[in-house]
């Protein structure tokens, strides 16, 4: 594999940046400075150093994004309106996709990865991975509504939502935990109790919590600890 491809696939440097770094002597392979960024390396056996740090190649990428409103959770859409288009160009070429969907107007925690198996596991209805949403509603949420949501409600089109866990924050604000991921599920659950969602934010997904230091539209790589915990679940 070409070293510039390796560095870009890890999101460390674009091809142009790799070429510059090589010219500046900032890339070493097995202890030797390389002057060109198109040389081939074996990521399993070669010791690669980039800007003074050893690189351990990982083909899988895991990103946490604080999804803003107004972009779709898919890989293709009109120019600039997908979550993938918010990533740097190099990362856009790494086969990344969102792990599950949030509606265009929903904000908050979205995992973006190129690890199909893990994504499949996390989204499988059999796995009951929990998701917590912060919800603002048009009308007060009553104790009776909470009881209904916690028992399981009948949605439109005949779907039934499993029992959720609801924490009331104020008259028009709740946290709701669900273990499914049906289309527009939270909006439909609130409609089932004659209410309406006016703001929806995902704050937790499985073992991951939204990093509140990320502004809307910002992203970061998952830490190694977060990745280890995430992958441990799927074993
Ligand atoms: N439920 C919804 O209604 N919308 C989302 O985006 C996520 C969950």
GROMACS .gro file of N, CA and C in nm, residues 97 114-122 234:
model
   33
   97UNK      N    1  -1.960   0.564   0.635
   97UNK     CA    2  -2.106   0.581   0.628
   97UNK      C    3  -2.158   0.599   0.771
  114UNK      N    4  -1.633   0.294   0.881
  114UNK     CA    5  -1.630   0.211   0.760
  114UNK      C    6  -1.629   0.063   0.801
  115UNK      N    7  -1.667   0.038   0.927
  115UNK     CA    8  -1.670  -0.098   0.981
  115UNK      C    9  -1.814  -0.151   0.970
  116UNK      N   10  -1.839  -0.218   0.859
  116UNK     CA   11  -1.974  -0.266   0.830
  116UNK      C   12  -2.025  -0.366   0.933
  117UNK      N   13  -1.937  -0.456   0.978
  117UNK     CA   14  -1.982  -0.562   1.070
  117UNK      C   15  -2.026  -0.503   1.203
  118UNK      N   16  -1.947  -0.409   1.255
  118UNK     CA   17  -1.982  -0.347   1.384
  118UNK      C   18  -2.108  -0.264   1.371
  119UNK      N   19  -2.120  -0.191   1.261
  119UNK     CA   20  -2.239  -0.110   1.238
  119UNK      C   21  -2.362  -0.200   1.233
  120UNK      N   22  -2.349  -0.310   1.161
  120UNK     CA   23  -2.461  -0.404   1.147
  120UNK      C   24  -2.502  -0.455   1.284
  121UNK      N   25  -2.402  -0.488   1.367
  121UNK     CA   26  -2.431  -0.538   1.502
  121UNK      C   27  -2.507  -0.433   1.583
  122UNK      N   28  -2.454  -0.311   1.580
  122UNK     CA   29  -2.513  -0.204   1.664
  122UNK      C   30  -2.656  -0.170   1.622
  234UNK      N   31  -1.952  -0.625   2.078
  234UNK     CA   32  -1.993  -0.699   1.958
  234UNK      C   33  -1.931  -0.838   1.952
   0.00000   0.00000   0.00000
